[in-house]
PDB file of C-alpha atoms in Angstrom:
ATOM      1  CA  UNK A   1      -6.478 -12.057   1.687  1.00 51.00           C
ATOM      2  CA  UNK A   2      -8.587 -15.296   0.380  1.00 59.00           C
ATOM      3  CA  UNK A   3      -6.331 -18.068  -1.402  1.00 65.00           C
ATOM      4  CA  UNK A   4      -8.287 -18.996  -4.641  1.00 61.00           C
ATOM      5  CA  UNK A   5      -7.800 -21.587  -7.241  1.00 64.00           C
ATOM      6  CA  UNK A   6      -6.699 -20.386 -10.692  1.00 59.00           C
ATOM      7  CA  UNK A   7      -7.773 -20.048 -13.901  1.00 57.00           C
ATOM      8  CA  UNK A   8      -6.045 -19.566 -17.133  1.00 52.00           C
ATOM      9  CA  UNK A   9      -7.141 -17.263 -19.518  1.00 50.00           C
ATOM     10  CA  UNK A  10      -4.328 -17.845 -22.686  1.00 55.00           C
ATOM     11  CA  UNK A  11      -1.010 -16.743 -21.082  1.00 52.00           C
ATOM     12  CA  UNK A  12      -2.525 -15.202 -17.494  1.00 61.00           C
ATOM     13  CA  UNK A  13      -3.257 -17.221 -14.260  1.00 71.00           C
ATOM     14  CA  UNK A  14      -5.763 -15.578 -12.415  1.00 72.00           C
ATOM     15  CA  UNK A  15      -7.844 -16.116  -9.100  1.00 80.00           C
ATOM     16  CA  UNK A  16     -11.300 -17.570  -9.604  1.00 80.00           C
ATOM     17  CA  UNK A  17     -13.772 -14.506  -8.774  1.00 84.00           C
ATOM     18  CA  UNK A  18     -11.824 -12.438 -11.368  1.00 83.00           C
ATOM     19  CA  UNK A  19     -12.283 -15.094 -14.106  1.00 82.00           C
ATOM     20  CA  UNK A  20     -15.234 -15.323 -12.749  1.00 88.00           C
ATOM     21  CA  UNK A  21     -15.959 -11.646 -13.284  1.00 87.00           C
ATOM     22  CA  UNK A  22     -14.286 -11.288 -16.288  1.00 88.00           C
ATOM     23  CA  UNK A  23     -16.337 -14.088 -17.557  1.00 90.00           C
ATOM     24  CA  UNK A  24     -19.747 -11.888 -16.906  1.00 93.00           C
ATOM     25  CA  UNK A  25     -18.366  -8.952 -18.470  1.00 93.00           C
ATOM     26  CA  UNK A  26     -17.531 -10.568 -21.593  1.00 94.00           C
ATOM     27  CA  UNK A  27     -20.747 -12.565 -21.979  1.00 95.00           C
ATOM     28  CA  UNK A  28     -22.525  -8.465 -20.899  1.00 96.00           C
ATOM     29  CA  UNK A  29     -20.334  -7.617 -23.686  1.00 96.00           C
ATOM     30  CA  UNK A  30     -21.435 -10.071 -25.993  1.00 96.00           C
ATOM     31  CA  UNK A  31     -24.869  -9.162 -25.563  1.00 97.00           C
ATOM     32  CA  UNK A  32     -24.773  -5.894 -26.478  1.00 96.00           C
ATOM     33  CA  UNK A  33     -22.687  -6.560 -29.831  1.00 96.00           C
ATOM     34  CA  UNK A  34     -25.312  -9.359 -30.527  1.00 97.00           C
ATOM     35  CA  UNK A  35     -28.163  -6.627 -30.206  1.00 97.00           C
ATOM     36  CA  UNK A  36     -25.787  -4.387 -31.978  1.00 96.00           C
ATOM     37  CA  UNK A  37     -25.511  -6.519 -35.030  1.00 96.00           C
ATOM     38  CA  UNK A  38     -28.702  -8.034 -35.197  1.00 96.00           C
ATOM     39  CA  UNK A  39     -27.458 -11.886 -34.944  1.00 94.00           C
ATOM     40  CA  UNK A  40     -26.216 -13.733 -32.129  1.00 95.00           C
ATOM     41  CA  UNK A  41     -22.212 -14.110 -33.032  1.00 94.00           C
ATOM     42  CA  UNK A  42     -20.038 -17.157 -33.752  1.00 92.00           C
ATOM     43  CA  UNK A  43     -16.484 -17.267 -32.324  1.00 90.00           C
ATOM     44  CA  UNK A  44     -14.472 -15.624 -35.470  1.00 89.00           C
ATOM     45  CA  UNK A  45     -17.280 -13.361 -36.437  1.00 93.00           C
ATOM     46  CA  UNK A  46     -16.549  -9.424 -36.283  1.00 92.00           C
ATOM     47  CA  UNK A  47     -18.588  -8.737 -33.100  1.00 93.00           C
ATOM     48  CA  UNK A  48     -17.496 -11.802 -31.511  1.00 94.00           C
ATOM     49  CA  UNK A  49     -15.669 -11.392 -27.999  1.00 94.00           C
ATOM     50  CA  UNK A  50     -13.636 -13.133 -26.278  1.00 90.00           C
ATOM     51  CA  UNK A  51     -11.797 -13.532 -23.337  1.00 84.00           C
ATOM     52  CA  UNK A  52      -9.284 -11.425 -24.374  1.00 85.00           C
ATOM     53  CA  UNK A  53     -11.503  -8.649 -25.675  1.00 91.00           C
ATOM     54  CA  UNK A  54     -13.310  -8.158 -22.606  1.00 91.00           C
ATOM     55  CA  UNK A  55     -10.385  -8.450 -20.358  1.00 87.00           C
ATOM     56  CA  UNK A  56      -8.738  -5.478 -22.603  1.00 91.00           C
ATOM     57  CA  UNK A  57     -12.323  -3.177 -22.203  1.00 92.00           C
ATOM     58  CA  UNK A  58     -11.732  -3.626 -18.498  1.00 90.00           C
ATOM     59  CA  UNK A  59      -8.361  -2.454 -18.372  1.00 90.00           C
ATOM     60  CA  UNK A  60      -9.186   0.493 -20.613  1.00 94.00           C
ATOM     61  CA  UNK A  61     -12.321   1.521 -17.939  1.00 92.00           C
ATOM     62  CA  UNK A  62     -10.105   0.936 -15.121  1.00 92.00           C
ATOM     63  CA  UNK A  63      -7.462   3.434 -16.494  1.00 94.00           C
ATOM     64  CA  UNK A  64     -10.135   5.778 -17.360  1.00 93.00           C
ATOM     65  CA  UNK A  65     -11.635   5.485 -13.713  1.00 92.00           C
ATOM     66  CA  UNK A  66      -8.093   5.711 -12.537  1.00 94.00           C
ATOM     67  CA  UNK A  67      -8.277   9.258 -15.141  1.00 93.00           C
ATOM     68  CA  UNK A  68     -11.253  10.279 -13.743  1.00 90.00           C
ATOM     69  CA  UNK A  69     -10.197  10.049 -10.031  1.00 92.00           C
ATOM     70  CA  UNK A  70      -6.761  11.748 -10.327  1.00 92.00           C
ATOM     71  CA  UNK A  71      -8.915  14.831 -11.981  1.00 89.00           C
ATOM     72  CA  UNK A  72     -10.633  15.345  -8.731  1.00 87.00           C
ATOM     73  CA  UNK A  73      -7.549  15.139  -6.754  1.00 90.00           C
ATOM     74  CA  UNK A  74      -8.545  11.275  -5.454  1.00 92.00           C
ATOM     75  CA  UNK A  75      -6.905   8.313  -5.581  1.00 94.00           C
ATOM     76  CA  UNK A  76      -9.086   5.235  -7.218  1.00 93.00           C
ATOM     77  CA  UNK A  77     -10.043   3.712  -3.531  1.00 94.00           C
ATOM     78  CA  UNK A  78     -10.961   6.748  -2.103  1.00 94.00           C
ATOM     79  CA  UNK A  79     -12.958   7.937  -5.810  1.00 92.00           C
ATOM     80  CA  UNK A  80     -14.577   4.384  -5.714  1.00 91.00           C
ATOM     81  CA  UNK A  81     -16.022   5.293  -1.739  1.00 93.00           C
ATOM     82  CA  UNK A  82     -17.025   8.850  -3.104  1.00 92.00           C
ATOM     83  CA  UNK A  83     -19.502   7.296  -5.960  1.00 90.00           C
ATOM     84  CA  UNK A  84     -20.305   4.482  -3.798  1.00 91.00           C
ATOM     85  CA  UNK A  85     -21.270   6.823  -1.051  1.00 93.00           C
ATOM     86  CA  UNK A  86     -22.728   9.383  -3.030  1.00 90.00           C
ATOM     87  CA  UNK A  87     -20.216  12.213  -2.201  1.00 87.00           C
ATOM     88  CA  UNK A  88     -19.492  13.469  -5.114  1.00 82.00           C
ATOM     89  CA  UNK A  89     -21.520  15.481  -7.452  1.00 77.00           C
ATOM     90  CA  UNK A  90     -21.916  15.832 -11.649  1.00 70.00           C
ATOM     91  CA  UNK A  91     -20.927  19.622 -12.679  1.00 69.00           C
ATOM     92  CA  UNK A  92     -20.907  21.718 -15.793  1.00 69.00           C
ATOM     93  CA  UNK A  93     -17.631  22.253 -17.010  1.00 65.00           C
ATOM     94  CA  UNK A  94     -17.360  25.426 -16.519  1.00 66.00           C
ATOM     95  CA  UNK A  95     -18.624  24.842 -12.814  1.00 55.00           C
ATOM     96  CA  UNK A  96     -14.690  22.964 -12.589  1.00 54.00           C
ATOM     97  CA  UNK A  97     -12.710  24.523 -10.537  1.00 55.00           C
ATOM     98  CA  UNK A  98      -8.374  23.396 -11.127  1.00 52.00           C
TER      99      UNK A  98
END
């Protein structure tokens, strides 16, 4: 695996290309609450994110995508390969079988 510099976001060190993509998911983030609201935000206004905000929404979609995966049986990997390869395929619920 690649050595890479770090980054601090408050408290956590992390390798570049994760800031990195932390840093376009909060400023994705940030565009949608600015649409949301109607304004561009300030840092301290209520639809303001930050660093810590986004890195929090990620967490909460990975666990859900972790969820999501252990419903059909998968681990994450192997769930990630099914969507990326197109192997899987969107039911009714009552089509689910357990």
């Amino acid at each position: 695996m690649a050595q890479h510099s770090s980054r601090v976001i408050r408290a956590y060190s992390l390798p570049v290309p994760l800031f990195d993509h932390i840093k376009a998911l909060q400023r994705s983030l940030q565009h949608a609450a600015d649409i949301e609201a109607g304004t561009p935000a300030r840092e301290g206004d209520a639809h303001w994110i930050d660093n810590s905000r986004a890195l929090a929404h990620l967490v909460q979609h990975h666990f859900l995508f972790s969820v999501a995966a252990g419903q059909a049986g998968m681990q994450p990997a192997d769930f990630a390969a099914a969507l990326y390869l197109g192997n899987l395929k969107a039911v009714e619920a009552d089509e689910v079988q357990r």
